Coordinates of C-alpha atoms in Angstrom, one line a residue:
M51 CA 20.4 -56.4 -0.5
S52 CA 23.5 -57.4 1.4
E53 CA 26.8 -56.1 0.2
N54 CA 28.3 -59.7 -0.3
A55 CA 25.4 -61.0 -2.4
D56 CA 26.3 -62.7 -5.7
E57 CA 24.9 -61.4 -9.0
V58 CA 21.2 -61.9 -9.3
D59 CA 20.1 -64.5 -11.9
S60 CA 17.9 -63.5 -14.8
G61 CA 15.0 -65.4 -13.2
A62 CA 15.2 -63.4 -9.9
A63 CA 11.9 -62.8 -8.1
E64 CA 10.1 -59.4 -8.5
G65 CA 8.3 -58.1 -5.5
A66 CA 5.9 -55.3 -4.6
V67 CA 7.1 -52.8 -1.9
A68 CA 4.3 -51.3 0.2
G69 CA 4.6 -47.6 1.1
G70 CA 8.0 -47.3 -0.6
A71 CA 9.8 -49.3 2.3
A72 CA 11.9 -52.4 1.5
V73 CA 13.2 -54.8 4.1
Q74 CA 16.7 -56.1 3.3
G75 CA 17.7 -59.6 4.1
S76 CA 20.8 -61.8 3.8
A77 CA 20.6 -65.3 2.2
A78 CA 20.9 -68.1 4.7
R79 CA 23.2 -71.0 3.7
G80 CA 22.2 -74.6 3.9
A81 CA 19.5 -76.8 2.4
G82 CA 16.3 -77.4 4.2
A83 CA 16.4 -74.1 6.2
Q84 CA 13.2 -72.9 7.6
G85 CA 11.9 -69.8 5.9
P86 CA 10.5 -66.9 7.9
A87 CA 6.9 -65.9 7.8
A88 CA 7.0 -63.7 4.7
Q89 CA 4.3 -62.0 2.7
G90 CA 5.2 -61.5 -0.9
F91 CA 5.4 -63.0 -4.3
A92 CA 8.3 -64.8 -5.9
A93 CA 9.0 -66.2 -9.4
Q94 CA 9.7 -70.0 -9.6
G95 CA 12.4 -71.4 -11.9
S96 CA 15.0 -69.8 -14.0
G97 CA 13.5 -67.0 -16.0
A98 CA 10.0 -67.6 -14.6
Q99 CA 7.9 -64.6 -13.7
G100 CA 4.9 -63.8 -11.6
A101 CA 4.1 -67.2 -10.1
A102 CA 2.0 -66.2 -7.1
A103 CA 2.4 -68.1 -3.9
E104 CA 0.6 -68.0 -0.7
P105 CA 2.5 -66.5 2.2
A106 CA 4.1 -69.0 4.5
K107 CA 2.7 -69.4 8.0
P108 CA 4.8 -68.6 11.0
G109 CA 7.1 -71.5 12.0
S110 CA 6.4 -73.6 8.9
A111 CA 8.9 -74.6 6.2
A112 CA 8.9 -72.5 3.2
P113 CA 7.8 -74.6 0.2
A114 CA 9.3 -74.2 -3.2
G115 CA 7.8 -71.3 -5.0
S116 CA 6.5 -69.7 -1.8
G117 CA 7.2 -66.2 -0.7
A118 CA 9.9 -67.2 1.7
G119 CA 12.4 -68.3 -1.0
V120 CA 12.8 -70.4 -4.1
A121 CA 15.5 -72.9 -4.9
A122 CA 16.3 -72.6 -8.6
A123 CA 15.6 -75.7 -10.7
G124 CA 18.8 -77.4 -11.6
G125 CA 20.9 -76.0 -8.7
G126 CA 22.6 -72.7 -8.5
G127 CA 21.2 -71.9 -5.1
A128 CA 19.6 -68.5 -6.0
T129 CA 17.8 -67.3 -3.0
A130 CA 15.2 -64.5 -3.1
T131 CA 15.1 -62.0 -0.3
P132 CA 11.9 -61.4 1.6
V133 CA 9.9 -58.5 0.3
T134 CA 7.0 -56.7 1.7
A135 CA 3.5 -57.2 0.3
A136 CA 2.0 -54.7 -2.0
A137 CA -0.4 -53.1 0.5
A138 CA -3.1 -50.6 -0.2
G139 CA -3.7 -51.6 -3.8
G140 CA -0.1 -52.7 -4.6
E141 CA 1.7 -49.3 -4.9
H142 CA 5.3 -49.1 -5.7
A143 CA 6.2 -52.5 -7.1
G144 CA 9.9 -53.4 -7.2
A145 CA 12.2 -56.3 -7.6
A146 CA 14.3 -57.6 -4.8
A147 CA 16.5 -60.7 -4.9
S148 CA 19.9 -61.8 -3.6
A149 CA 22.0 -64.7 -4.8
G150 CA 23.3 -67.3 -2.4
P151 CA 26.4 -69.4 -2.7
A152 CA 26.5 -72.4 -5.1
G153 CA 25.4 -75.8 -3.9
G154 CA 22.8 -74.5 -1.5
G155 CA 19.3 -75.8 -1.1
A156 CA 16.2 -73.8 -0.4
G157 CA 17.3 -70.3 0.8
A158 CA 15.8 -68.5 3.8
G159 CA 15.7 -64.7 3.9
A160 CA 16.4 -63.1 7.3
P161 CA 15.4 -59.5 7.9
V162 CA 18.0 -57.0 9.1
G163 CA 18.0 -53.6 10.8
G164 CA 15.7 -54.6 13.7
G165 CA 12.6 -55.1 11.5
P166 CA 9.9 -57.7 12.3
A167 CA 10.3 -61.3 11.2
G168 CA 7.7 -61.1 8.5
G169 CA 9.3 -58.1 6.7
F170 CA 6.1 -56.0 7.0
D171 CA 5.8 -53.6 9.9
A172 CA 2.2 -52.5 10.2
S173 CA 2.9 -50.0 13.0
A174 CA 5.7 -48.4 10.9
W175 CA 3.4 -48.1 7.9
Q176 CA 0.7 -46.5 10.0
A177 CA 3.2 -44.1 11.5
R178 CA 4.4 -43.1 8.0
Q179 CA 0.8 -42.5 6.8
A180 CA 0.2 -40.4 9.9
L181 CA 3.4 -38.4 9.1
I182 CA 2.2 -37.8 5.5
Q183 CA -1.2 -36.6 6.7
Q184 CA 0.5 -34.2 9.1
Q185 CA 2.7 -32.8 6.3
R186 CA -0.3 -32.3 4.1
A187 CA -2.2 -30.5 6.9
R188 CA 0.8 -28.4 7.6
A189 CA 1.1 -27.4 4.0
A190 CA -2.5 -26.5 3.8
A191 CA -2.5 -24.5 7.0
P192 CA -2.2 -20.7 6.8
A193 CA 1.1 -19.0 7.7
A194 CA 1.9 -18.4 11.3
W195 CA 1.7 -14.6 10.8
A196 CA -1.7 -14.9 9.2
V197 CA -3.0 -16.7 12.2
R198 CA -1.5 -14.2 14.6
I199 CA -3.2 -11.2 12.9
R200 CA -6.6 -12.9 12.6
P201 CA -9.3 -10.7 14.1
V202 CA -11.7 -11.7 16.8
E203 CA -15.3 -12.5 15.9
A204 CA -17.2 -9.4 15.0
A205 CA -20.3 -8.5 17.0
P206 CA -23.6 -8.7 15.2
I207 CA -24.2 -5.6 13.0
R208 CA -26.5 -3.0 14.4
T209 CA -29.4 -1.5 12.6
A210 CA -27.8 1.9 12.9
T211 CA -24.7 0.7 11.1
L212 CA -26.8 -0.8 8.2
I213 CA -28.8 2.5 7.8
A214 CA -25.5 4.5 7.8
A215 CA -24.0 2.2 5.1
L216 CA -27.2 2.6 3.0
V217 CA -27.1 6.4 3.4
A218 CA -23.4 6.4 2.4
G219 CA -24.2 4.4 -0.8
L220 CA -27.0 6.8 -1.7
A221 CA -24.8 9.9 -1.0
A222 CA -22.1 8.4 -3.2
A223 CA -24.5 7.7 -6.0
L224 CA -26.1 11.2 -5.9
L225 CA -23.1 13.4 -5.1
L226 CA -20.1 11.8 -6.8
G227 CA -21.4 11.2 -10.3
D228 CA -20.5 14.7 -11.4
G229 CA -17.0 14.9 -9.9
M230 CA -15.1 15.3 -6.7
G231 CA -15.7 18.3 -4.5
P232 CA -17.6 19.1 -1.3
G233 CA -19.8 16.1 -2.2
L234 CA -16.9 13.7 -1.3
L235 CA -16.8 15.0 2.2
V236 CA -20.6 14.8 2.5
A237 CA -20.6 11.2 1.2
V238 CA -17.9 10.1 3.6
L239 CA -19.7 11.4 6.8
P240 CA -22.2 8.5 6.8
A241 CA -19.4 6.0 6.5
I242 CA -17.7 7.6 9.5
A243 CA -21.0 7.3 11.4
A244 CA -21.2 3.6 10.4
A245 CA -17.7 3.0 11.8
Y246 CA -18.7 4.8 15.0
F247 CA -21.8 2.7 15.6
A248 CA -19.8 -0.5 14.9
A249 CA -17.1 0.6 17.4
R250 CA -19.8 1.3 20.1
A251 CA -21.2 -2.2 19.5
A252 CA -17.8 -3.8 19.8
G253 CA -17.0 -1.9 23.0
R254 CA -14.0 -0.1 21.5
K255 CA -13.1 3.3 22.9
A256 CA -11.3 6.1 21.0
R257 CA -7.7 6.7 22.0
P258 CA -5.9 10.0 21.6
W259 CA -4.1 8.7 18.4
T260 CA -7.3 7.4 17.0
V261 CA -8.9 10.9 17.4
V262 CA -5.8 12.4 15.7
W263 CA -6.0 10.1 12.7
A264 CA -9.8 10.7 12.4
V265 CA -9.5 14.5 12.5
G266 CA -6.6 14.3 10.0
C267 CA -8.7 12.1 7.7
V268 CA -11.5 14.6 7.6
A269 CA -9.1 17.5 7.2
L270 CA -7.5 15.9 4.2
L271 CA -10.9 15.4 2.5
V272 CA -11.3 19.1 2.6
V273 CA -8.6 19.5 0.0
P274 CA -10.7 18.3 -2.9
A275 CA -13.4 20.8 -1.8
L276 CA -10.9 23.7 -1.9
R277 CA -8.6 22.9 -4.8
D278 CA -9.4 22.2 -8.5
S279 CA -6.0 20.6 -9.2
A280 CA -6.2 16.9 -9.4
W281 CA -2.8 15.9 -8.2
P282 CA -2.9 17.4 -4.7
A283 CA -6.5 16.3 -4.3
T284 CA -5.5 12.7 -5.3
L285 CA -2.6 12.7 -2.8
A286 CA -5.0 14.0 -0.1
I287 CA -7.6 11.2 -0.8
L288 CA -4.9 8.5 -0.6
S289 CA -3.5 10.0 2.6
A290 CA -7.0 10.1 4.0
V291 CA -7.5 6.4 3.3
S292 CA -4.2 5.7 5.1
L293 CA -5.1 7.7 8.1
A294 CA -8.6 6.0 8.2
S295 CA -6.9 2.6 8.3
L296 CA -4.6 3.8 11.1
A297 CA -7.6 5.0 13.1
L298 CA -9.7 1.9 12.5
H299 CA -7.0 -0.6 13.2
G300 CA -5.4 1.2 16.1
V301 CA -1.8 0.3 15.1
R302 CA 1.4 1.7 16.5
T303 CA 4.3 -0.4 14.9
W304 CA 6.0 -0.2 11.5
P305 CA 4.2 -3.3 10.2
G306 CA 0.9 -1.9 11.3
V307 CA 1.5 1.5 9.7
L308 CA 2.7 0.0 6.5
F309 CA 0.1 -2.9 6.1
S310 CA -3.0 -1.5 7.7
P311 CA -4.5 0.0 4.4
F312 CA -4.6 -3.6 3.0
G313 CA -7.0 -4.5 5.8
F314 CA -9.7 -2.8 3.9
V315 CA -9.6 -5.5 1.3
D316 CA -10.3 -8.2 3.9
S317 CA -13.0 -6.1 5.5
A318 CA -14.7 -5.3 2.2
V319 CA -15.2 -9.0 1.6
N320 CA -16.2 -9.9 5.1
G321 CA -18.3 -6.8 5.6
V322 CA -20.7 -7.8 2.9
G323 CA -21.2 -11.2 4.5
W324 CA -21.5 -9.5 7.9
A325 CA -24.2 -7.2 6.6
W326 CA -26.0 -10.1 4.9
T327 CA -26.1 -12.1 8.0
G328 CA -27.5 -9.2 9.9
L329 CA -30.2 -8.6 7.4
R330 CA -31.2 -12.3 7.4
S331 CA -31.4 -12.3 11.2
R332 CA -33.7 -9.3 11.1
S333 CA -36.0 -10.6 8.3
G334 CA -37.4 -13.3 10.4
G335 CA -38.5 -11.0 13.2
L336 CA -39.6 -8.1 11.0
S337 CA -43.3 -8.2 10.8
R338 CA -45.6 -6.4 8.4
D339 CA -46.9 -4.2 11.2
R340 CA -43.4 -2.8 11.8
W341 CA -42.2 -2.0 8.3
L342 CA -45.5 -1.0 6.6
P343 CA -46.1 2.2 8.6
V344 CA -42.5 3.3 7.9
A345 CA -42.9 2.7 4.2
K346 CA -46.2 4.6 4.2
A347 CA -44.8 7.6 6.0
A348 CA -41.8 7.7 3.6
A349 CA -44.0 7.6 0.6
V350 CA -46.3 10.3 1.9
A351 CA -43.3 12.6 2.7
L352 CA -41.8 12.0 -0.7
G353 CA -45.1 12.9 -2.4
L354 CA -45.5 16.1 -0.4
L355 CA -42.0 17.2 -1.3
V356 CA -42.5 16.6 -5.0
V357 CA -45.9 18.3 -5.1
F358 CA -45.2 21.4 -3.1
G359 CA -41.6 21.7 -4.4
T360 CA -42.9 21.8 -7.9
L361 CA -45.5 24.4 -7.0
F362 CA -43.0 26.7 -5.2
A363 CA -40.4 26.3 -8.0
S364 CA -43.0 27.4 -10.6
A365 CA -44.1 30.3 -8.5
D366 CA -40.6 31.8 -7.9
A367 CA -37.7 31.7 -10.3
A368 CA -35.1 32.4 -7.5
F369 CA -36.4 29.5 -5.5
A370 CA -36.4 27.3 -8.6
D371 CA -32.7 28.2 -9.2
L372 CA -31.9 27.4 -5.5
L373 CA -33.7 24.1 -5.7
G374 CA -32.0 23.2 -8.9
D375 CA -28.6 23.9 -7.5
L376 CA -29.2 21.9 -4.3
T377 CA -30.9 18.9 -5.9
P378 CA -28.7 16.4 -7.8
E379 CA -29.6 15.9 -11.4
V380 CA -30.1 12.2 -12.2
S381 CA -30.9 11.0 -15.7
V382 CA -31.6 7.5 -17.1
G383 CA -28.3 7.5 -19.0
D384 CA -26.4 7.9 -15.7
G385 CA -28.1 4.9 -14.2
P386 CA -25.2 2.4 -14.5
V387 CA -22.7 4.9 -13.1
R388 CA -25.0 5.8 -10.2
I389 CA -25.6 2.1 -9.4
L390 CA -21.9 1.4 -9.4
L391 CA -21.2 4.4 -7.1
F392 CA -24.0 3.3 -4.8
V393 CA -22.5 -0.2 -4.5
L394 CA -19.0 1.2 -3.9
G395 CA -20.1 3.7 -1.3
A396 CA -22.1 1.1 0.6
V397 CA -19.3 -1.5 0.4
L398 CA -16.7 0.9 1.6
A399 CA -18.9 2.0 4.5
L400 CA -19.4 -1.6 5.5
A401 CA -15.7 -2.2 5.2
A402 CA -15.0 0.7 7.6
A403 CA -17.6 -0.6 10.0
R404 CA -16.3 -4.2 9.8
T405 CA -12.7 -3.1 10.4
T406 CA -13.8 -1.2 13.5
A407 CA -15.8 -4.1 14.8
A408 CA -13.0 -6.7 14.3
P409 CA -9.7 -5.2 13.0
L410 CA -6.8 -7.2 11.8
R411 CA -4.0 -7.3 14.5
W412 CA -1.2 -6.0 12.3
D413 CA 0.9 -5.1 15.4
R414 CA 1.3 -8.8 16.2
I415 CA 3.7 -9.1 13.2
R416 CA 7.2 -9.3 14.6
I417 CA 10.2 -8.5 12.5
A418 CA 13.2 -10.3 14.0
P419 CA 16.3 -8.0 14.2
G420 CA 19.4 -9.0 12.2
R421 CA 22.4 -10.6 13.8
A422 CA 24.3 -8.1 15.9
R423 CA 27.7 -7.1 14.4
S424 CA 30.8 -6.1 16.2
R425 CA 31.5 -2.4 16.6
L426 CA 34.3 -2.5 14.1
E427 CA 32.4 -4.5 11.5
W428 CA 29.3 -2.3 11.9
A429 CA 30.9 1.1 12.3
L430 CA 33.7 1.1 9.7
P431 CA 31.4 1.5 6.6
L432 CA 29.3 4.2 8.4
V433 CA 32.4 6.1 9.5
V434 CA 33.7 6.1 6.0
L435 CA 30.3 7.4 4.7
N436 CA 30.3 10.1 7.4
L437 CA 33.7 11.3 6.2
L438 CA 32.5 11.4 2.6
F439 CA 29.4 13.4 3.7
A440 CA 31.7 15.8 5.7
G441 CA 33.9 16.4 2.7
F442 CA 31.0 17.1 0.4
N443 CA 29.4 19.4 2.9
A444 CA 32.6 21.4 3.3
V445 CA 32.7 22.0 -0.5
Q446 CA 29.0 23.1 -0.4
L447 CA 29.7 25.5 2.4
A448 CA 32.6 27.0 0.5
V449 CA 30.4 27.4 -2.6
L450 CA 27.6 29.0 -0.6
F451 CA 30.0 31.5 1.0
G452 CA 31.2 32.9 -2.3
G453 CA 33.1 30.4 -4.3
Y454 CA 30.7 30.5 -7.3
D455 CA 33.2 31.8 -9.9
K456 CA 35.8 29.3 -9.0
V457 CA 33.3 26.4 -9.1
L458 CA 31.8 27.5 -12.5
K459 CA 35.3 27.9 -14.0
S460 CA 36.4 24.5 -12.8
T461 CA 33.2 22.7 -13.8
G462 CA 32.6 24.4 -17.1
H463 CA 29.1 25.5 -16.3
R464 CA 27.8 28.8 -17.8
S465 CA 25.7 29.8 -14.8
Y466 CA 25.1 28.7 -11.3
A467 CA 21.5 27.8 -12.1
E468 CA 22.8 25.2 -14.6
Y469 CA 25.2 23.9 -11.9
A470 CA 22.4 23.7 -9.4
Q471 CA 20.1 21.8 -11.8
Q472 CA 22.7 19.2 -12.4
G473 CA 23.2 18.4 -8.7
F474 CA 19.7 18.7 -7.2
W475 CA 18.4 15.3 -8.3
Q476 CA 21.6 13.5 -7.1
L477 CA 21.2 15.1 -3.7
L478 CA 17.6 14.0 -3.5
W479 CA 18.5 10.4 -4.2
A480 CA 21.4 10.7 -1.7
T481 CA 18.9 11.7 1.0
L482 CA 16.6 8.8 0.2
L483 CA 19.4 6.3 0.1
T484 CA 20.7 7.6 3.5
L485 CA 17.3 6.7 5.1
V486 CA 17.7 3.2 3.7
V487 CA 21.3 3.0 5.1
I488 CA 20.0 4.1 8.5
A489 CA 17.3 1.4 8.5
L490 CA 19.7 -1.4 7.6
A491 CA 22.3 -0.1 10.1
L492 CA 19.7 -0.3 12.9
R493 CA 18.9 -3.8 11.9
W494 CA 22.5 -5.1 12.3
A495 CA 23.6 -2.6 15.0
P496 CA 25.6 -4.0 18.0
R497 CA 23.3 -4.6 21.0
G498 CA 25.7 -5.5 23.8
G499 CA 24.6 -3.0 26.4
A500 CA 24.4 0.7 27.2
G501 CA 27.8 1.4 25.7
D502 CA 26.7 -0.1 22.3
R503 CA 23.5 2.0 22.3
R504 CA 25.5 5.2 22.9
F505 CA 27.9 4.2 20.2
V506 CA 25.1 3.6 17.7
R507 CA 23.4 6.9 18.5
A508 CA 26.6 8.8 18.0
V509 CA 27.4 7.3 14.6
L510 CA 23.9 7.5 13.2
G511 CA 23.3 10.9 14.7
T512 CA 26.3 12.2 13.0
L513 CA 25.1 10.7 9.7
C514 CA 21.7 12.3 10.1
A515 CA 23.2 15.7 10.9
L516 CA 25.4 15.6 7.9
T517 CA 22.5 14.5 5.7
L518 CA 20.5 17.6 6.9
V519 CA 23.3 19.7 5.5
V520 CA 22.8 17.9 2.2
V521 CA 19.1 18.6 2.3
A522 CA 19.8 22.3 2.9
S523 CA 22.2 22.3 -0.1
A524 CA 19.6 20.6 -2.3
L525 CA 17.0 23.2 -1.4
R526 CA 19.4 26.0 -2.0
R527 CA 20.2 24.6 -5.4
M528 CA 16.5 24.5 -6.2
D529 CA 16.1 28.1 -5.1
F530 CA 18.8 29.2 -7.5
Y531 CA 17.3 27.1 -10.3
V532 CA 13.8 28.6 -9.8
D533 CA 15.2 32.1 -9.8
A534 CA 16.7 31.4 -13.2
Y535 CA 14.0 29.3 -14.9
G536 CA 10.8 29.8 -12.9
L537 CA 8.7 27.5 -10.8
T538 CA 6.9 24.4 -12.1
R539 CA 4.7 21.7 -10.7
L540 CA 7.6 19.2 -10.7
R541 CA 10.0 21.6 -9.0
V542 CA 7.6 22.5 -6.2
S543 CA 6.7 18.9 -5.6
V544 CA 10.2 17.6 -5.3
A545 CA 11.2 20.6 -3.1
A546 CA 8.3 19.6 -0.8
M547 CA 9.5 16.0 -0.9
E548 CA 13.0 17.1 0.1
L549 CA 11.6 19.2 3.0
W550 CA 9.6 16.2 4.3
L551 CA 12.7 14.0 4.1
G552 CA 14.6 16.5 6.2
L553 CA 11.7 16.4 8.8
V554 CA 12.0 12.6 8.9
L555 CA 15.7 12.9 9.6
V556 CA 14.9 15.2 12.5
L557 CA 12.4 12.7 13.8
I558 CA 15.0 9.9 13.6
M559 CA 17.4 12.0 15.6
A560 CA 14.8 12.7 18.2
A561 CA 14.0 9.0 18.4
G562 CA 17.6 8.3 19.2
V563 CA 17.4 10.5 22.2
F564 CA 13.8 9.9 23.5
G565 CA 13.1 6.4 22.3
A566 CA 11.7 5.1 19.0
R567 CA 8.4 3.7 20.1
W568 CA 6.5 6.7 18.8
L569 CA 8.5 7.0 15.5
P570 CA 6.2 5.0 13.1
R571 CA 3.1 7.0 14.0
A572 CA 5.2 10.3 14.0
V573 CA 6.5 9.6 10.5
A574 CA 2.9 8.7 9.3
G575 CA 1.5 11.8 10.9
S576 CA 4.3 14.0 9.4
A577 CA 3.5 12.6 5.9
A578 CA -0.2 13.3 6.2
A579 CA 0.5 16.8 7.6
A580 CA 2.9 17.5 4.6
V581 CA 0.2 16.4 2.1
L582 CA -2.4 18.6 3.9
A583 CA -0.1 21.6 3.8
F584 CA 0.7 20.9 0.2
G585 CA -2.9 20.9 -0.8
L586 CA -3.9 23.9 1.3
L587 CA -1.0 26.0 -0.1
S588 CA -2.3 25.3 -3.6
P589 CA 0.8 24.3 -5.7
D590 CA -0.8 25.5 -9.0
G591 CA -1.5 28.9 -7.3
M592 CA 2.1 29.0 -6.0
V593 CA 3.5 28.2 -9.5
A594 CA 1.4 31.0 -11.1
E595 CA 2.2 33.5 -8.3
R596 CA 6.0 32.9 -8.6
N597 CA 6.0 33.2 -12.4
V598 CA 3.8 36.4 -12.4
T599 CA 6.2 38.0 -9.9
R600 CA 9.1 37.0 -12.1
F601 CA 7.4 38.5 -15.1
Q602 CA 7.0 41.8 -13.2
Q603 CA 10.7 41.8 -12.4
D604 CA 12.3 40.8 -15.7
A605 CA 9.4 40.5 -18.2
K606 CA 10.1 36.8 -18.7
I607 CA 7.1 34.5 -18.9
D608 CA 6.1 31.1 -20.3
L609 CA 2.5 31.4 -21.4
A610 CA 2.5 27.9 -22.9
Y611 CA 3.1 26.3 -19.5
F612 CA 0.1 28.1 -18.0
Q613 CA -2.3 26.2 -20.3
S614 CA -1.8 23.1 -18.3
L615 CA -2.5 24.7 -14.9
S616 CA -5.8 24.2 -13.1
A617 CA -8.4 26.8 -12.1
D618 CA -6.4 27.3 -8.8
A619 CA -4.0 29.5 -10.8
A620 CA -6.6 32.0 -12.0
P621 CA -6.3 34.6 -9.2
A622 CA -2.6 34.9 -9.7
L623 CA -2.8 35.0 -13.5
D624 CA -5.5 37.6 -13.3
R625 CA -2.8 40.1 -12.2
L626 CA -1.0 40.0 -15.6
P627 CA -1.5 42.9 -18.0
E628 CA -3.2 42.4 -21.3
P629 CA -2.8 40.6 -23.6
Q630 CA -0.7 38.3 -21.4
R631 CA -3.6 37.9 -19.0
S632 CA -6.1 36.7 -21.6
C633 CA -3.5 34.3 -23.1
A634 CA -2.5 32.9 -19.8
L635 CA -6.1 32.2 -18.8
R636 CA -7.2 30.8 -22.1
G637 CA -6.5 27.2 -21.1
I638 CA -8.5 27.5 -17.9
N639 CA -11.3 29.3 -19.7
D640 CA -11.6 26.6 -22.4
E641 CA -11.6 23.8 -19.8
L642 CA -14.4 25.4 -17.7
A643 CA -16.4 26.1 -20.8
E644 CA -16.1 22.5 -21.9
A645 CA -17.2 21.3 -18.4
G646 CA -20.4 23.4 -18.5
D647 CA -22.5 24.0 -15.5
V648 CA -21.3 22.1 -12.5
P649 CA -23.5 21.6 -9.3
W650 CA -22.3 22.9 -6.0
Y651 CA -21.3 19.5 -4.6
A652 CA -18.9 18.9 -7.5
M653 CA -17.4 22.4 -7.7
S654 CA -14.3 23.2 -5.7
L655 CA -13.5 26.7 -4.3
G656 CA -10.7 27.1 -6.8
E657 CA -13.1 26.5 -9.7
Y658 CA -15.7 28.8 -8.2
R659 CA -13.2 31.7 -8.0
A660 CA -12.0 31.1 -11.5
R661 CA -15.5 31.1 -12.9
K662 CA -16.2 34.3 -11.1
I663 CA -13.1 36.0 -12.4
L664 CA -13.8 35.0 -16.0
R665 CA -17.4 36.0 -15.8
E666 CA -16.6 39.5 -14.4
R667 CA -13.5 40.1 -16.7
P668 CA -13.9 38.0 -19.9
L669 CA -10.9 37.3 -22.1
K670 CA -9.9 40.0 -24.6
A671 CA -6.9 38.8 -26.6
S672 CA -7.6 37.0 -29.9
Y673 CA -6.2 33.6 -30.8
E674 CA -3.7 35.2 -33.2
D675 CA -2.3 37.5 -30.5
C676 CA -1.9 34.6 -28.1
S677 CA -0.3 32.5 -30.8
R678 CA 2.2 35.3 -31.6
L679 CA 3.2 35.4 -27.9
G680 CA 3.9 31.6 -27.9
T681 CA 0.9 30.5 -25.9
F682 CA 0.3 27.4 -27.9
G683 CA 3.9 26.2 -28.2
S684 CA 5.0 22.9 -26.9
R685 CA 7.2 22.8 -23.8
V686 CA 9.1 19.9 -22.1
E687 CA 9.5 20.4 -18.4
P688 CA 13.1 19.8 -17.2

């Protein structure tokens, strides 16, 4: 309505607005004015509602009660504004009326704002509908990054890939039902073969980094075959999956390194459909003459193995034992578990092959750098942090060079081991937070030219060097703490974590000198190498070895803690004198006795050595003797 309109009478017209758009008009003064061609509905008379009128034709006078306007009965000159028709089913009905001056006759509404004479713009309505459709399509469309990483169309699956996936499923069902061990590596080999066949079909060639990741993956899977302890074996399996994702996707950037393991989820779903399509395409051309001879030959071979294998096993007990050790034992009760393992093994093999055939392009994700800051704004917080690190390191060097007594006296600690325990965890967190600070600083670093690059390298290089001193101080504190209280799983793991963080700092410093393009893959490779070394060194064996040596020096030992160690600790604990030896090995002996006979493919080297030690030198100490030595006491690891 116009701003100078009078108050609307109670009998004003109610109109329907199509598409939510209303055309405003001003009331024309004077009786007998020609009304515009309007499409709408108006009420006639004071207080009348809903009297429908036909739309006026162009150029004709608007009759009383028509959509063009209404002269109120008895005077008053109330004039209704033109309103648009309720198009498309009459959506969005609304009231629109403007009052004219007193004494007027039939009012005529005139559209304003450059609209058409009739108040309804068909082209505008169509344009709005098109805009709404575009907005809906845009909302339903995937994100831009999801479109960029979308893989190419995978080549049809080959028969060799299908057979390798089937073998992987059978190997998983037969070899993994009794536990992880050498059987895990054997079951993974067919999946590697499936990925290789798929890569050949897709025309992908192995690059140097791909070979490195593949070799590292296989090496990590050796850890469960060597160590009985679950925690280094679990770390090794997870790291092997990460390296496999790097090898299959061929990534080189930070988004690729971080997100590539999630590509297996997409490939697992698409891999099943990919295999099903390949099977359907082969079923039409697979005649009876082709598959029947193969089935007959397989049935005959299986029958010969069963008959002659049974005869040889009954004829020679040694051969029967060998055959029993090599052949997986499958019972009816294990059926559901075996079927589940078969499905998982086949699906994972298909996922690896599908990833190789059409990998997600994670490297296409681009992380935009932050807004570059000025040198003063960027460097001031970092320089202050460097000064703080320098002051802390100066105190640490003073302590390391002989200030123990003064420090203990000023801090109130009874021993330096207690002082070291208090500070190690804080220093570990300080190292982690420093890496976060470096990442954020690189995001907002000044990028004006070569001078800015040299300035950033100097500031962050100083921070990395000072943080390395903090790492050395933390490791030194842990060494003192272990000398006083012994080595535990937690202490050896966090010390290994601190060593790896120090290695990452060295890599960051090298990237500042030689360029950072290789840094993501170097950090991933260093993490995998650290996990591999951690598993090969046998942390449980290290814990037992260190505590046995400590017992030989000062006769202090915690027999209760040894009850939680795995079979990897048996060779070191076997060096203890009696009755400490029997009490220390009691937990391992009970666990192995409860497990019973384990086939070769589920037995690690650590378990094999422990069983051999206990078989050759059985336990001698009684339960009462071990209880008196504190073997069964509870212990909370600090």
